[in-house]
Amino acid sequence: MKLNLEGIRNPQFAEKGYILPKFDIEAVRAETAKAPQWVHFGAGNILRAFPCVLLQKLIESGDMKTGMCVVECYDEDIIDKAFDPYDNLCLAVSLKKDGTVDKRVVASVAEAHGYHKDKARVEEIMTSPSLQMVSMTITEKGYAVVDGQGNPLPFCKGDFDSMEAPVSIIGKLAYMLNLRYKAGQLPVAMVSMDNCSHNGTILKNAIDLIVNSWLAKGLVDQGFVDYLNSDKVSFTWSMIDKITPRPAQSVLDILAADELEGMNAVETVKHTFVSGMVNAEECEYLAIEDKFPNGRPALEKVGVIFGDRDTVDRIEKMKVCTCLNPLHTCLAIFGCVLGMDKISTEMSDPMLVELVKKVGYVEGLPVVVDPKVMSAKKFIDEVVEQRLPNPFMPDTPQRIACDTSKKLPVRFGETMKAYMAEGKTDLSFLNFIPAVLAGYGRYLMGIGDDGNAFEKSPDPNMDKLTAIVASIKLGDKVDAETLKPLYSDKEIFGVDLFQCGLGDKVVALFNEMNAGPGAVRATITRLLAENK
């Protein structure tokens, strides 16, 4: 059995329980080539496991006649290794908590392009009058084009000076929006699907930084700026939630037993692990601000929640700032320090389960914004009782720990800001969020609770942050001034911890966790015992 257009004609696919596409794939591709409606930037696992599956269901129901155009800007080798060999088909495997799996052949990707390799076609898609939606999953760090002082980051400094060969994804999007403007000020919705608070505004602000530099240099006209600020272009907010880890060996073993060939993960030149298969949890949520100047797919028919910006904001804040992402980051930090290799394994540790409950229920829920369309408490219940403990989800703390410095200001900073907005400017009453932030300092040392070194996950700020703790050895007790460069950094934590009554407390917890082997577990255990 092979996953390609010819291979899926093999009756063994159906005989072995694979869910096959129920539409004319070639006809959909032909329609897409003539009049593309949806293009997505970022060819990662979340795209293929979630939006592509939603679109497939719409095509199968007759509510869409065109497929997805996928563009990869950062790691174009993904297209060569995870799309081209499979004729743009993908196998989406849903991992259920009872141990069963759904195996769905997804054929909704009509075109897949590397930005540089297929630049002419990408520009053609982006200037098509039929285009309704430009979505993206480019990770939180993909939106960063300036540092904390507003200076262009070195890797994309040229994007501010010239629009001819942008390096950053933001520069590329700005360039292509200018093409769409020149093609007749064509309407379009820009839809970030990354886990960033107010992701649409983050996208808009990043694009504005580059475009305003172009305007000052006379590279674009005022009309383009006006177009971006008009009702012809929307930068919608969204909240997306579906865990999509790297391909699991247990799933690959199932597929091998089915005699499905070529599913093993391979590494790209930029060290992304990809496969023709994506595996993901069955639980999923997607809410999008309903602001589409050129129309949109009828995604509400497949479970997407549409509403105004305030509704999406409430849902997003509930999930990203309180009910899931902070719990995930807590487990990522301590999972690495405690030497664990699966999130589900951590959820069999009573101490860590109690810790994430305290972070979520005790310190998060009091300031969670009621989403109204769903219960925040029930959302955490599902996360703690079903999603994170799912033993068939091969997710790792090491994966979740990637780019933690970019996640902390949203996942914990927003909660701290919410308390301060209520007039509680002294946050020293908090116990468990400070413990996570102290644990992050221990994590940056790269020394586990067993006293042995571990490999930290990639992070764009890693060099800067590790330099702060580089001289600290296990067993050292440091003063507040030593860690002030870390814990006063608003870019990392969203607030200056020393200005809101938490700096000394976090440093004290760091010292307690750094007392020696076993001190991290002992510190958490003490906190839990004293704050039942």
Coordinates of C-alpha atoms in Angstrom, one line a residue:
M1 CA 0.0 0.0 0.0
K2 CA 1.3 3.4 -0.9
L3 CA -0.1 6.9 -0.1
N4 CA -0.4 8.6 -3.4
L5 CA -3.1 9.2 -6.0
E6 CA -2.6 5.9 -7.7
G7 CA -2.0 3.9 -4.5
I8 CA -5.3 4.8 -2.7
R9 CA -7.1 3.0 -5.5
N10 CA -5.9 -0.2 -3.8
P11 CA -9.0 -1.8 -2.2
Q12 CA -6.8 -2.7 0.8
F13 CA -7.1 0.9 2.1
A14 CA -10.9 0.5 2.6
E15 CA -10.5 -3.1 3.8
K16 CA -8.1 -2.1 6.5
G17 CA -10.3 0.7 7.8
Y18 CA -8.9 3.8 6.2
I19 CA -11.3 6.7 5.6
L20 CA -10.9 7.6 2.0
P21 CA -11.8 10.9 0.3
K22 CA -15.4 11.0 -1.0
F23 CA -14.9 13.5 -3.9
D24 CA -13.2 13.8 -7.3
I25 CA -9.7 14.9 -6.3
E26 CA -8.6 16.0 -9.7
A27 CA -11.8 18.1 -10.2
V28 CA -11.2 19.9 -7.0
R29 CA -7.6 20.6 -7.9
A30 CA -8.7 21.9 -11.3
E31 CA -11.2 24.3 -9.7
T32 CA -8.5 25.4 -7.2
A33 CA -6.1 26.2 -10.0
K34 CA -8.6 28.4 -11.7
A35 CA -10.0 30.2 -8.6
P36 CA -8.2 29.6 -5.3
Q37 CA -10.1 30.6 -2.2
W38 CA -7.9 29.5 0.7
V39 CA -4.1 29.7 1.0
H40 CA -2.3 28.7 4.1
F41 CA 1.3 29.6 5.0
G42 CA 3.2 27.1 7.2
A43 CA 3.1 23.4 6.2
G44 CA 3.3 22.0 9.7
N45 CA 1.4 19.2 11.4
I46 CA -1.4 21.3 12.8
L47 CA -2.4 22.4 9.3
R48 CA -2.7 18.8 8.0
A49 CA -4.3 17.4 11.1
F50 CA -7.0 20.1 11.6
P51 CA -7.8 22.8 9.0
C52 CA -7.2 20.4 6.1
V53 CA -9.5 17.8 7.6
L54 CA -12.2 20.5 8.2
L55 CA -11.9 21.5 4.5
Q56 CA -12.1 17.9 3.4
K57 CA -15.4 17.5 5.2
L58 CA -16.7 20.7 3.5
I59 CA -15.7 19.4 0.1
E60 CA -17.3 16.0 0.8
S61 CA -20.6 17.7 1.8
G62 CA -20.6 19.9 -1.3
D63 CA -20.1 23.1 0.6
M64 CA -16.7 23.8 -1.1
K65 CA -15.5 23.1 -4.6
T66 CA -11.9 24.2 -4.1
G67 CA -9.0 22.9 -2.0
M68 CA -6.2 24.3 0.1
C69 CA -3.1 26.0 -1.4
V70 CA -0.2 25.5 1.0
V71 CA 2.9 27.6 1.0
E72 CA 6.0 27.0 3.1
C73 CA 8.4 29.9 3.6
Y74 CA 10.8 28.8 6.3
D75 CA 11.6 25.1 5.7
E76 CA 10.8 24.5 2.1
D77 CA 12.2 21.0 2.4
I78 CA 9.0 20.1 4.1
I79 CA 7.2 20.3 0.7
D80 CA 9.8 18.1 -0.9
K81 CA 9.6 15.4 1.8
A82 CA 6.1 15.5 3.2
F83 CA 3.9 16.6 0.3
D84 CA 5.5 15.9 -3.1
P85 CA 6.2 12.1 -2.5
Y86 CA 2.5 11.6 -1.6
D87 CA 0.9 13.7 -4.4
N88 CA -0.1 16.2 -1.6
L89 CA -2.1 13.5 0.2
C90 CA -1.7 13.1 3.9
L91 CA -2.7 10.4 6.4
A92 CA -4.3 12.1 9.5
V93 CA -4.4 9.7 12.4
S94 CA -6.7 10.6 15.3
L95 CA -5.5 9.2 18.6
K96 CA -8.4 8.4 20.9
K97 CA -8.1 8.0 24.7
D98 CA -9.5 4.5 24.5
G99 CA -6.5 3.4 22.4
T100 CA -8.3 3.2 19.0
V101 CA -7.3 5.3 16.0
D102 CA -9.0 6.8 13.0
K103 CA -7.0 6.7 9.8
R104 CA -8.1 9.3 7.3
V105 CA -6.6 10.0 3.9
V106 CA -6.8 13.7 3.5
A107 CA -6.8 15.1 -0.1
S108 CA -8.0 18.6 0.5
V109 CA -4.5 20.1 -0.3
A110 CA -4.8 21.0 -3.9
E111 CA -1.4 22.6 -4.3
A112 CA 1.8 22.8 -2.1
H113 CA 4.5 25.2 -2.8
G114 CA 7.9 26.3 -1.5
Y115 CA 7.8 30.1 -1.5
H116 CA 11.0 30.7 -3.3
K117 CA 10.8 27.6 -5.6
D118 CA 7.3 28.5 -6.8
K119 CA 7.2 32.2 -6.2
A120 CA 5.4 33.1 -9.4
R121 CA 2.5 30.7 -8.6
V122 CA 2.3 31.9 -5.0
E123 CA 2.0 35.5 -6.3
E124 CA -0.6 34.4 -8.7
I125 CA -2.6 32.8 -5.9
M126 CA -2.2 35.9 -3.7
T127 CA -3.5 38.2 -6.4
S128 CA -6.5 36.1 -7.4
P129 CA -9.8 37.9 -7.0
S130 CA -11.4 34.7 -5.8
L131 CA -9.0 34.4 -2.8
Q132 CA -11.0 34.8 0.5
M133 CA -8.7 33.6 3.2
V134 CA -4.9 33.8 3.9
S135 CA -4.3 31.7 7.0
M136 CA -1.1 30.8 8.7
T137 CA 0.6 28.7 11.4
I138 CA 4.1 30.1 11.6
T139 CA 4.7 29.7 15.4
E140 CA 4.8 32.6 17.8
K141 CA 8.4 33.5 16.9
G142 CA 7.4 33.9 13.3
Y143 CA 5.8 37.3 14.1
A144 CA 8.9 38.8 15.7
V145 CA 10.6 41.3 13.5
V146 CA 11.9 43.8 16.1
D147 CA 13.6 43.4 19.5
G148 CA 12.3 44.8 22.8
Q149 CA 13.6 48.3 21.9
G150 CA 11.8 48.3 18.5
N151 CA 15.0 47.7 16.5
P152 CA 14.8 45.4 13.5
L153 CA 16.1 41.9 14.3
P154 CA 19.4 41.2 12.6
F155 CA 18.1 38.3 10.4
C156 CA 15.4 40.5 8.8
K157 CA 16.9 44.0 9.0
G158 CA 17.0 44.1 5.2
D159 CA 13.2 43.6 5.1
F160 CA 12.8 47.2 6.5
D161 CA 15.0 48.7 3.8
S162 CA 13.9 46.8 0.7
M163 CA 10.8 44.9 -0.4
E164 CA 12.4 43.1 -3.3
A165 CA 13.6 39.9 -1.5
P166 CA 12.0 39.8 2.0
V167 CA 13.5 37.2 4.4
S168 CA 11.0 37.1 7.2
I169 CA 7.5 35.5 6.7
I170 CA 6.1 38.9 7.8
G171 CA 8.1 40.7 5.1
K172 CA 6.9 38.2 2.5
L173 CA 3.2 38.6 3.5
A174 CA 3.6 42.4 3.4
Y175 CA 5.1 42.2 0.0
M176 CA 2.3 40.0 -1.3
L177 CA -0.4 42.2 0.2
N178 CA 1.1 45.0 -1.8
L179 CA 0.7 42.9 -4.9
R180 CA -2.9 42.4 -4.0
Y181 CA -3.3 46.1 -3.5
K182 CA -1.8 46.8 -6.9
A183 CA -4.1 44.2 -8.5
G184 CA -7.1 46.3 -7.6
Q185 CA -7.3 46.6 -3.8
L186 CA -8.7 43.1 -3.7
P187 CA -10.4 42.2 -0.4
V188 CA -9.0 39.4 1.8
A189 CA -9.0 38.1 5.3
M190 CA -5.7 37.5 7.0
V191 CA -6.2 34.7 9.6
S192 CA -3.5 33.8 12.1
M193 CA -4.0 30.4 13.6
D194 CA -1.1 30.5 16.0
N195 CA -1.4 30.3 19.7
C196 CA -0.7 34.0 20.4
S197 CA -3.0 36.2 22.4
H198 CA -4.7 38.6 19.9
N199 CA -2.9 36.9 17.1
G200 CA -4.6 39.0 14.4
T201 CA -3.4 42.2 16.0
I202 CA 0.1 40.8 16.4
L203 CA 0.1 39.9 12.7
K204 CA -1.2 43.4 11.8
N205 CA 1.3 45.2 14.0
A206 CA 4.3 43.2 12.6
I207 CA 3.2 43.9 9.0
D208 CA 2.7 47.6 9.9
L209 CA 6.3 47.9 11.2
I210 CA 7.7 46.8 7.9
V211 CA 5.2 48.6 5.7
N212 CA 5.7 51.9 7.5
S213 CA 9.4 51.6 7.0
W214 CA 8.7 51.1 3.3
L215 CA 6.4 54.1 3.2
A216 CA 9.1 56.3 4.9
K217 CA 11.6 55.2 2.2
G218 CA 9.2 55.8 -0.6
L219 CA 8.9 52.2 -1.6
V220 CA 5.1 52.0 -1.3
D221 CA 2.5 54.7 -1.5
Q222 CA 0.0 55.9 1.2
G223 CA -2.8 54.1 -0.7
F224 CA -1.3 50.8 0.3
V225 CA -1.2 51.8 4.0
D226 CA -4.8 53.0 3.7
Y227 CA -5.8 49.6 2.0
L228 CA -4.3 47.7 5.0
N229 CA -6.3 49.8 7.4
S230 CA -9.6 49.7 5.4
D231 CA -12.4 47.2 5.6
K232 CA -11.0 45.5 2.5
V233 CA -8.4 43.7 4.6
S234 CA -9.2 42.1 8.0
F235 CA -6.7 40.7 10.5
T236 CA -9.0 38.4 12.4
W237 CA -8.4 36.9 15.8
S238 CA -8.6 33.2 16.3
M239 CA -8.2 30.5 18.9
I240 CA -7.0 27.1 17.8
D241 CA -6.6 24.0 20.0
K242 CA -5.4 20.6 18.9
I243 CA -2.3 18.8 20.0
T244 CA -0.3 17.5 17.1
P245 CA 3.0 15.9 18.2
R246 CA 5.7 14.4 16.1
P247 CA 4.8 11.0 14.4
A248 CA 4.7 8.4 17.2
Q249 CA 6.4 5.1 16.8
S250 CA 3.4 3.3 18.1
V251 CA 1.3 4.7 15.2
L252 CA 4.0 4.0 12.7
D253 CA 4.0 0.4 13.9
I254 CA 0.2 0.2 13.2
L255 CA 0.7 1.5 9.7
A256 CA 3.6 -0.9 9.1
A257 CA 1.4 -3.8 10.2
D258 CA -1.1 -2.5 7.5
E259 CA 1.7 -2.7 5.0
L260 CA 1.5 1.0 4.3
E261 CA 4.9 2.1 2.9
G262 CA 6.9 5.3 3.4
M263 CA 5.4 6.7 6.6
N264 CA 8.6 6.9 8.6
A265 CA 9.6 10.3 9.8
V266 CA 12.5 12.0 7.9
E267 CA 14.5 15.1 8.9
T268 CA 14.6 18.2 6.7
V269 CA 17.6 20.3 6.1
K270 CA 16.3 22.6 8.9
H271 CA 15.8 19.7 11.3
T272 CA 12.1 19.4 11.1
F273 CA 10.8 15.9 11.4
V274 CA 8.1 15.2 8.9
S275 CA 6.1 12.3 7.5
G276 CA 3.3 11.6 5.1
M277 CA 1.4 10.9 8.3
V278 CA 0.3 13.3 11.1
N279 CA -1.0 12.1 14.4
A280 CA -3.1 14.2 16.7
E281 CA -5.5 14.0 19.6
E282 CA -9.2 13.7 18.7
C283 CA -10.2 16.8 20.7
E284 CA -10.2 20.1 18.8
Y285 CA -11.4 23.6 19.0
L286 CA -11.3 26.5 16.5
A287 CA -12.9 29.9 17.0
I288 CA -12.5 32.7 14.4
E289 CA -13.6 36.3 14.4
D290 CA -16.3 36.5 11.7
K291 CA -14.8 39.3 9.5
F292 CA -14.2 38.1 5.9
P293 CA -14.3 40.9 3.4
N294 CA -14.4 38.5 0.4
G295 CA -16.6 35.8 1.9
R296 CA -15.4 32.6 3.6
P297 CA -15.8 28.8 3.7
A298 CA -18.8 27.6 5.7
L299 CA -16.6 26.2 8.4
E300 CA -19.3 26.6 11.0
K301 CA -20.8 23.4 9.4
V302 CA -17.8 21.4 10.6
G303 CA -17.6 22.8 14.2
V304 CA -15.8 26.1 13.9
I305 CA -17.1 28.8 16.2
F306 CA -17.6 32.2 14.6
G307 CA -18.3 35.3 16.5
D308 CA -17.3 38.9 17.1
R309 CA -13.8 39.8 18.3
D310 CA -14.9 39.9 21.9
T311 CA -16.2 36.3 21.7
V312 CA -13.0 35.0 20.2
D313 CA -11.0 37.1 22.7
R314 CA -12.8 35.4 25.6
I315 CA -12.3 32.0 24.2
E316 CA -8.7 32.6 23.4
K317 CA -7.9 34.1 26.8
M318 CA -9.6 31.1 28.5
K319 CA -7.5 28.6 26.7
V320 CA -4.2 30.3 26.0
C321 CA -3.9 32.2 29.3
T322 CA -5.6 29.9 31.7
C323 CA -7.0 26.6 30.8
L324 CA -4.5 24.7 28.6
N325 CA -1.3 26.5 27.5
P326 CA -0.1 27.5 31.0
L327 CA -0.6 23.9 32.2
H328 CA 1.3 22.6 29.1
T329 CA 4.2 24.9 29.8
C330 CA 4.3 24.0 33.4
L331 CA 4.5 20.3 32.5
A332 CA 7.1 21.1 29.8
I333 CA 9.5 23.0 32.2
F334 CA 9.3 20.5 35.0
G335 CA 9.1 17.5 32.7
C336 CA 12.5 18.4 31.3
V337 CA 14.0 19.2 34.7
L338 CA 12.6 15.9 36.2
G339 CA 13.8 13.8 33.3
M340 CA 10.4 12.8 31.9
D341 CA 9.9 12.1 28.2
K342 CA 6.1 12.1 27.8
I343 CA 3.3 14.5 28.9
S344 CA 1.1 11.5 29.7
T345 CA 3.8 10.1 32.0
E346 CA 3.9 13.4 33.9
M347 CA 0.1 13.1 34.4
S348 CA 0.6 9.8 36.2
D349 CA 2.7 11.7 38.8
P350 CA 0.4 12.8 41.6
M351 CA 2.6 15.8 42.5
L352 CA 2.6 17.2 38.9
V353 CA -1.1 16.6 38.5
E354 CA -1.8 18.6 41.7
L355 CA 0.6 21.3 40.6
V356 CA -1.2 21.9 37.2
K357 CA -4.5 21.8 39.0
K358 CA -3.3 24.6 41.3
V359 CA -2.0 26.6 38.4
G360 CA -5.3 26.2 36.5
Y361 CA -8.1 26.0 39.0
V362 CA -6.7 28.0 41.9
E363 CA -4.5 30.7 40.3
G364 CA -5.9 30.9 36.8
L365 CA -9.7 30.6 37.0
P366 CA -10.2 33.5 39.4
V367 CA -9.2 35.9 36.6
V368 CA -10.3 33.9 33.6
V369 CA -12.6 35.7 31.2
D370 CA -15.9 33.9 30.9
P371 CA -16.2 32.8 27.2
K372 CA -20.0 32.4 27.6
V373 CA -20.1 30.0 24.7
M374 CA -18.4 27.3 26.8
S375 CA -17.4 26.6 30.4
A376 CA -13.9 27.4 31.4
K377 CA -14.0 24.9 34.3
K378 CA -15.2 22.1 32.1
F379 CA -12.5 23.0 29.6
I380 CA -9.8 22.5 32.4
D381 CA -11.6 19.3 33.5
E382 CA -11.3 17.9 30.0
V383 CA -7.6 19.0 29.8
V384 CA -6.6 17.5 33.1
E385 CA -8.8 14.4 33.1
Q386 CA -8.8 13.3 29.4
R387 CA -6.4 15.2 27.1
L388 CA -3.1 15.5 29.0
P389 CA -3.3 11.9 30.5
N390 CA -4.1 10.3 27.1
P391 CA -1.4 7.5 27.0
F392 CA -1.8 7.3 23.2
M393 CA -0.7 10.9 22.7
P394 CA 3.1 10.7 22.2
D395 CA 3.7 14.3 23.1
T396 CA 6.8 15.3 25.0
P397 CA 7.8 18.0 27.4
Q398 CA 10.8 18.6 25.3
R399 CA 8.6 19.5 22.3
I400 CA 6.4 21.8 24.3
A401 CA 9.4 23.5 25.8
C402 CA 10.5 24.8 22.5
D403 CA 10.4 28.6 22.4
T404 CA 9.3 28.9 26.0
S405 CA 10.6 32.4 26.3
K406 CA 8.1 33.5 23.7
K407 CA 5.2 31.7 25.4
L408 CA 5.7 32.8 29.0
P409 CA 4.5 36.4 28.6
V410 CA 1.2 35.1 27.2
R411 CA 0.7 32.0 29.2
F412 CA 1.5 33.5 32.6
G413 CA 2.1 37.2 32.0
E414 CA -1.6 37.8 31.0
T415 CA -2.8 36.2 34.2
M416 CA -0.6 38.3 36.3
K417 CA -1.7 41.4 34.4
A418 CA -5.3 40.4 35.0
Y419 CA -4.8 40.4 38.7
M420 CA -3.1 43.7 38.5
A421 CA -6.0 45.2 36.5
E422 CA -8.2 44.2 39.4
G423 CA -6.1 46.4 41.7
K424 CA -3.9 43.7 43.1
T425 CA -0.6 45.2 42.3
D426 CA 1.3 43.1 44.9
L427 CA 1.1 39.5 43.5
S428 CA 3.0 37.9 46.4
F429 CA -0.2 36.0 47.3
L430 CA 0.5 33.7 44.3
N431 CA 2.4 30.5 45.0
F432 CA 2.2 28.2 42.0
I433 CA 2.8 30.5 39.0
P434 CA 5.9 31.8 40.8
A435 CA 7.0 28.2 41.2
V436 CA 6.7 27.7 37.5
L437 CA 8.7 30.8 36.8
A438 CA 11.4 29.7 39.3
G439 CA 11.4 26.4 37.6
Y440 CA 12.1 28.1 34.3
G441 CA 15.3 29.6 35.8
R442 CA 16.3 26.0 36.9
Y443 CA 15.5 24.8 33.4
L444 CA 17.8 27.4 31.9
M445 CA 20.7 25.9 33.8
G446 CA 20.3 22.7 31.9
I447 CA 20.8 20.7 35.0
G448 CA 18.1 18.1 35.9
D449 CA 16.8 17.4 39.4
D450 CA 19.0 14.3 39.4
G451 CA 22.1 16.6 39.0
N452 CA 22.8 15.5 35.4
A453 CA 22.8 17.8 32.4
F454 CA 20.0 17.7 29.9
E455 CA 19.6 19.2 26.4
K456 CA 17.4 22.3 26.4
S457 CA 14.9 22.8 23.6
P458 CA 15.4 25.4 20.9
D459 CA 14.5 28.9 21.8
P460 CA 15.4 32.2 20.0
N461 CA 16.4 33.8 23.4
M462 CA 18.3 30.9 24.7
D463 CA 21.8 32.4 24.4
K464 CA 20.8 35.6 26.2
L465 CA 19.0 33.8 29.0
T466 CA 21.5 31.1 29.7
A467 CA 24.2 33.8 30.0
I468 CA 22.4 35.1 33.0
V469 CA 22.5 31.7 34.8
A470 CA 25.8 30.5 33.3
S471 CA 27.9 31.0 36.5
I472 CA 25.3 29.4 38.8
K473 CA 26.1 25.8 39.9
L474 CA 23.8 23.3 41.5
G475 CA 23.9 24.0 45.2
D476 CA 24.6 27.7 44.8
K477 CA 22.5 30.3 46.6
V478 CA 22.3 33.5 44.7
D479 CA 21.0 37.0 45.6
A480 CA 18.2 38.8 43.8
E481 CA 20.6 41.0 41.9
T482 CA 22.1 38.0 40.1
L483 CA 18.7 36.9 38.7
K484 CA 17.2 40.4 38.2
P485 CA 18.2 40.6 34.5
L486 CA 16.1 37.5 34.0
Y487 CA 13.1 38.1 36.2
S488 CA 12.7 41.8 35.5
D489 CA 12.5 41.2 31.8
K490 CA 9.0 42.2 30.6
E491 CA 9.7 40.7 27.2
I492 CA 10.0 37.3 28.8
F493 CA 7.4 37.4 31.5
G494 CA 5.0 40.1 30.4
V495 CA 5.7 42.0 33.6
D496 CA 8.7 43.0 35.7
L497 CA 8.4 40.5 38.6
F498 CA 10.2 42.8 40.9
Q499 CA 7.7 45.6 40.4
C500 CA 4.7 43.4 41.2
G501 CA 5.9 41.8 44.4
L502 CA 7.1 38.5 43.0
G503 CA 10.8 39.0 42.2
D504 CA 12.1 38.1 45.7
K505 CA 9.7 35.2 46.0
V506 CA 10.7 33.7 42.7
V507 CA 14.4 34.1 43.5
A508 CA 13.8 32.4 46.9
L509 CA 12.0 29.5 45.1
F510 CA 14.8 29.3 42.6
N511 CA 17.4 28.9 45.4
E512 CA 15.2 26.3 47.1
M513 CA 15.0 24.3 43.8
N514 CA 18.7 24.7 43.3
A515 CA 19.8 23.5 46.7
G516 CA 20.9 20.1 45.3
P517 CA 19.6 16.9 43.7
G518 CA 16.0 16.3 44.4
A519 CA 15.4 19.9 45.5
V520 CA 12.9 20.7 42.6
R521 CA 10.6 17.9 43.6
A522 CA 11.0 18.7 47.3
T523 CA 10.1 22.4 46.7
I524 CA 7.0 21.6 44.8
T525 CA 6.0 19.0 47.4
R526 CA 6.4 21.5 50.2
L527 CA 4.3 24.2 48.3
L528 CA 1.5 21.7 47.7
A529 CA 1.5 20.6 51.4
E530 CA 1.4 24.1 52.7
N531 CA -1.3 25.3 50.3
K532 CA -3.9 22.6 50.2

